[in-house]
Amino acid sequence: MKKIEAIVKPFRLDDVREALSEIGTVGMTITEVKGFGRQKGHTETYRGAEYQVDFLPKVKIDLIVSDDDVERCIEAIIKAAHTGKVGDGKVFVSDVERVIRIRTGEQDNEAI
């Protein structure tokens, strides 16, 4: 099993969710996050005062999938989140040793 974490632009969330649903992904967790990388920040003006916005709003998508589904999920996320501009995001993949569904006690692939 693998954990896929994707950081994407907020306006791409619905496209990513839909792309993952189309390939059969049934669950995910969404978190609103802020950060910066190569995109850095930008300057905005509010009530006549200029200020630096260092951390930009992003959305983090977490999902646990079987090893067989990893590449399809990554491809779906990249295709749906891609705009071609700086700040499109990143995808991280890590191993998951164990999953337990609290309600039923199911474990590992049955719990996904």
mmCIF file of N, CA and C in Angstrom:
data_model
loop_
_atom_site.group_PDB
_atom_site.id
_atom_site.type_symbol
_atom_site.label_atom_id
_atom_site.label_comp_id
_atom_site.label_asym_id
_atom_site.label_seq_id
_atom_site.Cartn_x
_atom_site.Cartn_y
_atom_site.Cartn_z
ATOM 1 N N MET A 1 0.841 -1.176 0.000
ATOM 2 C CA MET A 1 0.000 0.000 0.000
ATOM 3 C C MET A 1 0.883 1.236 0.000
ATOM 4 N N LYS A 2 0.359 2.289 -0.610
ATOM 5 C CA LYS A 2 1.103 3.546 -0.699
ATOM 6 C C LYS A 2 0.204 4.704 -0.270
ATOM 7 N N LYS A 3 0.859 5.733 0.271
ATOM 8 C CA LYS A 3 0.169 6.990 0.559
ATOM 9 C C LYS A 3 0.606 7.986 -0.495
ATOM 10 N N ILE A 4 -0.362 8.570 -1.163
ATOM 11 C CA ILE A 4 -0.092 9.613 -2.147
ATOM 12 C C ILE A 4 -0.536 10.934 -1.546
ATOM 13 N N GLU A 5 0.385 11.885 -1.501
ATOM 14 C CA GLU A 5 0.082 13.239 -1.055
ATOM 15 C C GLU A 5 0.307 14.162 -2.245
ATOM 16 N N ALA A 6 -0.698 14.920 -2.597
ATOM 17 C CA ALA A 6 -0.578 15.857 -3.711
ATOM 18 C C ALA A 6 -0.893 17.257 -3.206
ATOM 19 N N ILE A 7 -0.021 18.197 -3.547
ATOM 20 C CA ILE A 7 -0.246 19.609 -3.229
ATOM 21 C C ILE A 7 -0.570 20.288 -4.551
ATOM 22 N N VAL A 8 -1.778 20.861 -4.659
ATOM 23 C CA VAL A 8 -2.220 21.459 -5.924
ATOM 24 C C VAL A 8 -2.848 22.829 -5.685
ATOM 25 N N LYS A 9 -3.041 23.544 -6.777
ATOM 26 C CA LYS A 9 -3.733 24.836 -6.696
ATOM 27 C C LYS A 9 -5.199 24.589 -6.340
ATOM 28 N N PRO A 10 -5.762 25.434 -5.477
ATOM 29 C CA PRO A 10 -7.135 25.211 -5.017
ATOM 30 C C PRO A 10 -8.169 25.106 -6.140
ATOM 31 N N PHE A 11 -8.024 25.882 -7.203
ATOM 32 C CA PHE A 11 -9.041 25.856 -8.251
ATOM 33 C C PHE A 11 -8.968 24.585 -9.100
ATOM 34 N N ARG A 12 -7.946 23.753 -8.900
ATOM 35 C CA ARG A 12 -7.816 22.482 -9.624
ATOM 36 C C ARG A 12 -8.377 21.308 -8.818
ATOM 37 N N LEU A 13 -8.805 21.546 -7.580
ATOM 38 C CA LEU A 13 -9.272 20.464 -6.715
ATOM 39 C C LEU A 13 -10.415 19.667 -7.324
ATOM 40 N N ASP A 14 -11.449 20.323 -7.827
ATOM 41 C CA ASP A 14 -12.587 19.596 -8.390
ATOM 42 C C ASP A 14 -12.174 18.731 -9.570
ATOM 43 N N ASP A 15 -11.264 19.230 -10.403
ATOM 44 C CA ASP A 15 -10.785 18.448 -11.538
ATOM 45 C C ASP A 15 -10.021 17.210 -11.069
ATOM 46 N N VAL A 16 -9.187 17.376 -10.057
ATOM 47 C CA VAL A 16 -8.421 16.242 -9.527
ATOM 48 C C VAL A 16 -9.359 15.230 -8.891
ATOM 49 N N ARG A 17 -10.293 15.693 -8.084
ATOM 50 C CA ARG A 17 -11.262 14.782 -7.438
ATOM 51 C C ARG A 17 -12.039 13.986 -8.472
ATOM 52 N N GLU A 18 -12.491 14.672 -9.508
ATOM 53 C CA GLU A 18 -13.251 14.017 -10.571
ATOM 54 C C GLU A 18 -12.393 12.990 -11.315
ATOM 55 N N ALA A 19 -11.144 13.344 -11.609
ATOM 56 C CA ALA A 19 -10.238 12.422 -12.313
ATOM 57 C C ALA A 19 -9.986 11.175 -11.469
ATOM 58 N N LEU A 20 -9.804 11.348 -10.166
ATOM 59 C CA LEU A 20 -9.588 10.195 -9.293
ATOM 60 C C LEU A 20 -10.849 9.341 -9.178
ATOM 61 N N SER A 21 -12.000 9.977 -9.132
ATOM 62 C CA SER A 21 -13.265 9.225 -9.076
ATOM 63 C C SER A 21 -13.471 8.396 -10.330
ATOM 64 N N GLU A 22 -13.104 8.956 -11.483
ATOM 65 C CA GLU A 22 -13.263 8.239 -12.755
ATOM 66 C C GLU A 22 -12.441 6.963 -12.816
ATOM 67 N N ILE A 23 -11.310 6.909 -12.115
ATOM 68 C CA ILE A 23 -10.495 5.693 -12.132
ATOM 69 C C ILE A 23 -10.792 4.777 -10.947
ATOM 70 N N GLY A 24 -11.796 5.132 -10.156
ATOM 71 C CA GLY A 24 -12.262 4.244 -9.101
ATOM 72 C C GLY A 24 -11.739 4.517 -7.706
ATOM 73 N N THR A 25 -11.085 5.631 -7.491
ATOM 74 C CA THR A 25 -10.617 5.981 -6.155
ATOM 75 C C THR A 25 -11.817 6.417 -5.330
ATOM 76 N N VAL A 26 -12.018 5.760 -4.190
ATOM 77 C CA VAL A 26 -13.250 5.994 -3.438
ATOM 78 C C VAL A 26 -13.104 6.917 -2.236
ATOM 79 N N GLY A 27 -11.895 7.176 -1.783
ATOM 80 C CA GLY A 27 -11.754 8.020 -0.606
ATOM 81 C C GLY A 27 -10.497 8.854 -0.641
ATOM 82 N N MET A 28 -10.591 10.023 -0.052
ATOM 83 C CA MET A 28 -9.437 10.905 0.051
ATOM 84 C C MET A 28 -9.696 11.912 1.158
ATOM 85 N N THR A 29 -8.645 12.534 1.625
ATOM 86 C CA THR A 29 -8.748 13.582 2.624
ATOM 87 C C THR A 29 -8.186 14.859 2.012
ATOM 88 N N ILE A 30 -8.897 15.953 2.191
ATOM 89 C CA ILE A 30 -8.504 17.245 1.634
ATOM 90 C C ILE A 30 -8.200 18.201 2.791
ATOM 91 N N THR A 31 -7.081 18.900 2.672
ATOM 92 C CA THR A 31 -6.701 19.884 3.681
ATOM 93 C C THR A 31 -6.299 21.175 2.987
ATOM 94 N N GLU A 32 -6.790 22.296 3.488
ATOM 95 C CA GLU A 32 -6.338 23.581 2.966
ATOM 96 C C GLU A 32 -5.019 23.910 3.645
ATOM 97 N N VAL A 33 -3.998 24.177 2.839
ATOM 98 C CA VAL A 33 -2.665 24.461 3.366
ATOM 99 C C VAL A 33 -2.116 25.720 2.718
ATOM 100 N N LYS A 34 -1.005 26.215 3.245
ATOM 101 C CA LYS A 34 -0.312 27.356 2.650
ATOM 102 C C LYS A 34 1.160 27.009 2.539
ATOM 103 N N GLY A 35 1.810 27.539 1.531
ATOM 104 C CA GLY A 35 3.229 27.282 1.388
ATOM 105 C C GLY A 35 3.798 28.026 0.202
ATOM 106 N N PHE A 36 5.090 27.814 -0.020
ATOM 107 C CA PHE A 36 5.718 28.389 -1.200
ATOM 108 C C PHE A 36 6.925 27.557 -1.572
ATOM 109 N N GLY A 37 7.286 27.638 -2.810
ATOM 110 C CA GLY A 37 8.474 26.976 -3.341
ATOM 111 C C GLY A 37 9.058 27.907 -4.375
ATOM 112 N N ARG A 38 9.190 27.414 -5.585
ATOM 113 C CA ARG A 38 9.709 28.261 -6.658
ATOM 114 C C ARG A 38 8.771 29.411 -6.978
ATOM 115 N N GLN A 39 7.489 29.212 -6.696
ATOM 116 C CA GLN A 39 6.496 30.253 -6.982
ATOM 117 C C GLN A 39 6.730 31.474 -6.105
ATOM 118 N N LYS A 40 7.392 31.258 -4.975
ATOM 119 C CA LYS A 40 7.656 32.308 -3.986
ATOM 120 C C LYS A 40 6.341 32.960 -3.566
ATOM 121 N N GLY A 41 6.364 34.207 -3.282
ATOM 122 C CA GLY A 41 5.153 34.927 -2.921
ATOM 123 C C GLY A 41 4.895 36.016 -3.945
ATOM 124 N N HIS A 42 4.065 36.937 -3.585
ATOM 125 C CA HIS A 42 3.802 38.080 -4.450
ATOM 126 C C HIS A 42 3.366 39.264 -3.591
ATOM 127 N N THR A 43 3.321 40.424 -4.210
ATOM 128 C CA THR A 43 2.936 41.643 -3.506
ATOM 129 C C THR A 43 1.485 41.969 -3.830
ATOM 130 N N GLU A 44 0.727 42.314 -2.802
ATOM 131 C CA GLU A 44 -0.663 42.741 -2.980
ATOM 132 C C GLU A 44 -0.860 44.088 -2.312
ATOM 133 N N THR A 45 -1.924 44.773 -2.725
ATOM 134 C CA THR A 45 -2.272 46.055 -2.128
ATOM 135 C C THR A 45 -3.626 45.924 -1.448
ATOM 136 N N TYR A 46 -3.699 46.348 -0.192
ATOM 137 C CA TYR A 46 -4.933 46.307 0.566
ATOM 138 C C TYR A 46 -5.121 47.664 1.229
ATOM 139 N N ARG A 47 -6.203 48.339 0.874
ATOM 140 C CA ARG A 47 -6.518 49.669 1.409
ATOM 141 C C ARG A 47 -5.349 50.628 1.253
ATOM 142 N N GLY A 48 -4.721 50.544 0.101
ATOM 143 C CA GLY A 48 -3.650 51.465 -0.219
ATOM 144 C C GLY A 48 -2.281 51.085 0.311
ATOM 145 N N ALA A 49 -2.224 50.056 1.121
ATOM 146 C CA ALA A 49 -0.932 49.617 1.669
ATOM 147 C C ALA A 49 -0.470 48.369 0.925
ATOM 148 N N GLU A 50 0.784 48.368 0.556
ATOM 149 C CA GLU A 50 1.358 47.233 -0.151
ATOM 150 C C GLU A 50 1.962 46.265 0.862
ATOM 151 N N TYR A 51 1.727 44.976 0.680
ATOM 152 C CA TYR A 51 2.315 43.992 1.581
ATOM 153 C C TYR A 51 2.686 42.730 0.807
ATOM 154 N N GLN A 52 3.624 41.978 1.378
ATOM 155 C CA GLN A 52 4.144 40.770 0.746
ATOM 156 C C GLN A 52 3.349 39.557 1.221
ATOM 157 N N VAL A 53 2.868 38.758 0.283
ATOM 158 C CA VAL A 53 2.204 37.496 0.594
ATOM 159 C C VAL A 53 3.232 36.392 0.362
ATOM 160 N N ASP A 54 3.777 35.835 1.442
ATOM 161 C CA ASP A 54 4.820 34.825 1.333
ATOM 162 C C ASP A 54 4.260 33.421 1.139
ATOM 163 N N PHE A 55 3.201 33.096 1.841
ATOM 164 C CA PHE A 55 2.629 31.767 1.766
ATOM 165 C C PHE A 55 1.357 31.803 0.933
ATOM 166 N N LEU A 56 1.333 30.992 -0.103
ATOM 167 C CA LEU A 56 0.203 30.972 -1.021
ATOM 168 C C LEU A 56 -0.743 29.829 -0.680
ATOM 169 N N PRO A 57 -2.054 30.019 -0.867
ATOM 170 C CA PRO A 57 -3.006 28.954 -0.557
ATOM 171 C C PRO A 57 -2.879 27.793 -1.533
ATOM 172 N N LYS A 58 -2.888 26.605 -0.988
ATOM 173 C CA LYS A 58 -2.839 25.361 -1.752
ATOM 174 C C LYS A 58 -3.814 24.384 -1.129
ATOM 175 N N VAL A 59 -4.011 23.254 -1.789
ATOM 176 C CA VAL A 59 -4.841 22.185 -1.259
ATOM 177 C C VAL A 59 -3.991 20.922 -1.232
ATOM 178 N N LYS A 60 -4.053 20.210 -0.115
ATOM 179 C CA LYS A 60 -3.324 18.943 0.012
ATOM 180 C C LYS A 60 -4.331 17.800 -0.044
ATOM 181 N N ILE A 61 -4.070 16.870 -0.930
ATOM 182 C CA ILE A 61 -4.926 15.697 -1.105
ATOM 183 C C ILE A 61 -4.142 14.487 -0.609
ATOM 184 N N ASP A 62 -4.721 13.743 0.320
ATOM 185 C CA ASP A 62 -4.110 12.515 0.833
ATOM 186 C C ASP A 62 -4.983 11.336 0.444
ATOM 187 N N LEU A 63 -4.352 10.290 -0.090
ATOM 188 C CA LEU A 63 -5.088 9.065 -0.348
ATOM 189 C C LEU A 63 -4.179 7.865 -0.170
ATOM 190 N N ILE A 64 -4.769 6.769 0.267
ATOM 191 C CA ILE A 64 -4.059 5.511 0.435
ATOM 192 C C ILE A 64 -4.601 4.567 -0.631
ATOM 193 N N VAL A 65 -3.687 3.978 -1.394
ATOM 194 C CA VAL A 65 -4.100 3.087 -2.484
ATOM 195 C C VAL A 65 -3.255 1.821 -2.459
ATOM 196 N N SER A 66 -3.756 0.784 -3.123
ATOM 197 C CA SER A 66 -2.975 -0.441 -3.259
ATOM 198 C C SER A 66 -1.822 -0.178 -4.220
ATOM 199 N N ASP A 67 -0.790 -0.983 -4.126
ATOM 200 C CA ASP A 67 0.388 -0.812 -4.975
ATOM 201 C C ASP A 67 0.025 -0.818 -6.455
ATOM 202 N N ASP A 68 -0.982 -1.596 -6.828
ATOM 203 C CA ASP A 68 -1.387 -1.701 -8.233
ATOM 204 C C ASP A 68 -2.003 -0.418 -8.783
ATOM 205 N N ASP A 69 -2.546 0.433 -7.916
ATOM 206 C CA ASP A 69 -3.268 1.634 -8.357
ATOM 207 C C ASP A 69 -2.423 2.909 -8.325
ATOM 208 N N VAL A 70 -1.204 2.815 -7.837
ATOM 209 C CA VAL A 70 -0.383 4.011 -7.615
ATOM 210 C C VAL A 70 -0.161 4.806 -8.901
ATOM 211 N N GLU A 71 0.323 4.171 -9.946
ATOM 212 C CA GLU A 71 0.660 4.898 -11.178
ATOM 213 C C GLU A 71 -0.566 5.529 -11.822
ATOM 214 N N ARG A 72 -1.698 4.816 -11.823
ATOM 215 C CA ARG A 72 -2.930 5.395 -12.398
ATOM 216 C C ARG A 72 -3.363 6.630 -11.623
ATOM 217 N N CYS A 73 -3.246 6.595 -10.302
ATOM 218 C CA CYS A 73 -3.628 7.750 -9.481
ATOM 219 C C CYS A 73 -2.690 8.926 -9.732
ATOM 220 N N ILE A 74 -1.392 8.655 -9.790
ATOM 221 C CA ILE A 74 -0.432 9.729 -10.040
ATOM 222 C C ILE A 74 -0.698 10.384 -11.390
ATOM 223 N N GLU A 75 -0.902 9.575 -12.417
ATOM 224 C CA GLU A 75 -1.179 10.111 -13.749
ATOM 225 C C GLU A 75 -2.448 10.956 -13.762
ATOM 226 N N ALA A 76 -3.495 10.488 -13.083
ATOM 227 C CA ALA A 76 -4.758 11.231 -13.031
ATOM 228 C C ALA A 76 -4.570 12.577 -12.330
ATOM 229 N N ILE A 77 -3.827 12.577 -11.226
ATOM 230 C CA ILE A 77 -3.586 13.821 -10.482
ATOM 231 C C ILE A 77 -2.803 14.806 -11.337
ATOM 232 N N ILE A 78 -1.721 14.338 -11.943
ATOM 233 C CA ILE A 78 -0.872 15.227 -12.745
ATOM 234 C C ILE A 78 -1.649 15.803 -13.918
ATOM 235 N N LYS A 79 -2.395 14.962 -14.609
ATOM 236 C CA LYS A 79 -3.161 15.434 -15.766
ATOM 237 C C LYS A 79 -4.204 16.477 -15.360
ATOM 238 N N ALA A 80 -4.886 16.249 -14.235
ATOM 239 C CA ALA A 80 -5.955 17.157 -13.807
ATOM 240 C C ALA A 80 -5.428 18.440 -13.175
ATOM 241 N N ALA A 81 -4.253 18.382 -12.538
ATOM 242 C CA ALA A 81 -3.728 19.556 -11.821
ATOM 243 C C ALA A 81 -2.836 20.433 -12.692
ATOM 244 N N HIS A 82 -2.410 19.930 -13.829
ATOM 245 C CA HIS A 82 -1.427 20.632 -14.671
ATOM 246 C C HIS A 82 -2.014 21.884 -15.319
ATOM 247 N N THR A 83 -1.340 23.023 -15.137
ATOM 248 C CA THR A 83 -1.699 24.253 -15.845
ATOM 249 C C THR A 83 -0.536 24.727 -16.706
ATOM 250 N N GLY A 84 0.653 24.211 -16.409
ATOM 251 C CA GLY A 84 1.845 24.634 -17.130
ATOM 252 C C GLY A 84 2.518 25.859 -16.542
ATOM 253 N N LYS A 85 1.988 26.336 -15.430
ATOM 254 C CA LYS A 85 2.547 27.524 -14.797
ATOM 255 C C LYS A 85 3.254 27.143 -13.494
ATOM 256 N N VAL A 86 4.133 28.005 -13.033
ATOM 257 C CA VAL A 86 4.827 27.784 -11.769
ATOM 258 C C VAL A 86 3.786 27.653 -10.657
ATOM 259 N N GLY A 87 3.999 26.698 -9.761
ATOM 260 C CA GLY A 87 3.088 26.528 -8.632
ATOM 261 C C GLY A 87 2.030 25.470 -8.844
ATOM 262 N N ASP A 88 2.143 24.663 -9.912
ATOM 263 C CA ASP A 88 1.162 23.600 -10.148
ATOM 264 C C ASP A 88 1.121 22.600 -9.001
ATOM 265 N N GLY A 89 2.240 22.398 -8.317
ATOM 266 C CA GLY A 89 2.240 21.529 -7.147
ATOM 267 C C GLY A 89 3.216 20.386 -7.249
ATOM 268 N N LYS A 90 3.043 19.444 -6.335
ATOM 269 C CA LYS A 90 3.910 18.271 -6.263
ATOM 270 C C LYS A 90 3.094 17.071 -5.826
ATOM 271 N N VAL A 91 3.653 15.869 -6.135
ATOM 272 C CA VAL A 91 3.055 14.610 -5.690
ATOM 273 C C VAL A 91 4.141 13.845 -4.933
ATOM 274 N N PHE A 92 3.795 13.351 -3.744
ATOM 275 C CA PHE A 92 4.710 12.567 -2.928
ATOM 276 C C PHE A 92 4.114 11.176 -2.735
ATOM 277 N N VAL A 93 4.939 10.158 -2.796
ATOM 278 C CA VAL A 93 4.482 8.777 -2.601
ATOM 279 C C VAL A 93 5.335 8.143 -1.508
ATOM 280 N N SER A 94 4.677 7.528 -0.537
ATOM 281 C CA SER A 94 5.402 6.849 0.535
ATOM 282 C C SER A 94 4.718 5.529 0.877
ATOM 283 N N ASP A 95 5.475 4.636 1.504
ATOM 284 C CA ASP A 95 4.947 3.330 1.904
ATOM 285 C C ASP A 95 4.023 3.464 3.105
ATOM 286 N N VAL A 96 3.016 2.589 3.134
ATOM 287 C CA VAL A 96 2.118 2.496 4.282
ATOM 288 C C VAL A 96 2.209 1.057 4.786
ATOM 289 N N GLU A 97 2.546 0.895 6.044
ATOM 290 C CA GLU A 97 2.722 -0.443 6.600
ATOM 291 C C GLU A 97 1.407 -1.111 6.943
ATOM 292 N N ARG A 98 0.452 -0.326 7.444
ATOM 293 C CA ARG A 98 -0.771 -0.941 7.943
ATOM 294 C C ARG A 98 -1.913 0.059 7.927
ATOM 295 N N VAL A 99 -3.099 -0.426 7.610
ATOM 296 C CA VAL A 99 -4.319 0.380 7.660
ATOM 297 C C VAL A 99 -5.372 -0.434 8.400
ATOM 298 N N ILE A 100 -6.094 0.207 9.305
ATOM 299 C CA ILE A 100 -7.158 -0.465 10.045
ATOM 300 C C ILE A 100 -8.393 0.420 10.004
ATOM 301 N N ARG A 101 -9.511 -0.133 9.548
ATOM 302 C CA ARG A 101 -10.790 0.595 9.601
ATOM 303 C C ARG A 101 -11.349 0.425 11.009
ATOM 304 N N ILE A 102 -11.533 1.523 11.699
ATOM 305 C CA ILE A 102 -11.946 1.491 13.099
ATOM 306 C C ILE A 102 -13.314 0.829 13.270
ATOM 307 N N ARG A 103 -14.270 1.171 12.419
ATOM 308 C CA ARG A 103 -15.642 0.665 12.579
ATOM 309 C C ARG A 103 -15.718 -0.843 12.497
ATOM 310 N N THR A 104 -15.039 -1.464 11.523
ATOM 311 C CA THR A 104 -15.197 -2.889 11.268
ATOM 312 C C THR A 104 -14.007 -3.735 11.685
ATOM 313 N N GLY A 105 -12.871 -3.102 11.902
ATOM 314 C CA GLY A 105 -11.666 -3.851 12.216
ATOM 315 C C GLY A 105 -10.954 -4.411 10.984
ATOM 316 N N GLU A 106 -11.494 -4.112 9.784
ATOM 317 C CA GLU A 106 -10.845 -4.575 8.562
ATOM 318 C C GLU A 106 -9.442 -3.981 8.492
ATOM 319 N N GLN A 107 -8.540 -4.730 7.839
ATOM 320 C CA GLN A 107 -7.165 -4.274 7.793
ATOM 321 C C GLN A 107 -6.622 -4.263 6.367
ATOM 322 N N ASP A 108 -5.629 -3.407 6.180
ATOM 323 C CA ASP A 108 -4.850 -3.281 4.949
ATOM 324 C C ASP A 108 -5.737 -3.057 3.721
ATOM 325 N N ASN A 109 -5.590 -3.829 2.645
ATOM 326 C CA ASN A 109 -6.330 -3.543 1.409
ATOM 327 C C ASN A 109 -7.842 -3.551 1.611
ATOM 328 N N GLU A 110 -8.349 -4.388 2.518
ATOM 329 C CA GLU A 110 -9.792 -4.398 2.764
ATOM 330 C C GLU A 110 -10.256 -3.113 3.457
ATOM 331 N N ALA A 111 -9.352 -2.446 4.158
ATOM 332 C CA ALA A 111 -9.692 -1.222 4.877
ATOM 333 C C ALA A 111 -9.606 0.021 3.999
ATOM 334 N N ILE A 112 -8.965 -0.108 2.839
ATOM 335 C CA ILE A 112 -8.861 1.047 1.958
ATOM 336 C C ILE A 112 -10.206 1.258 1.346
#
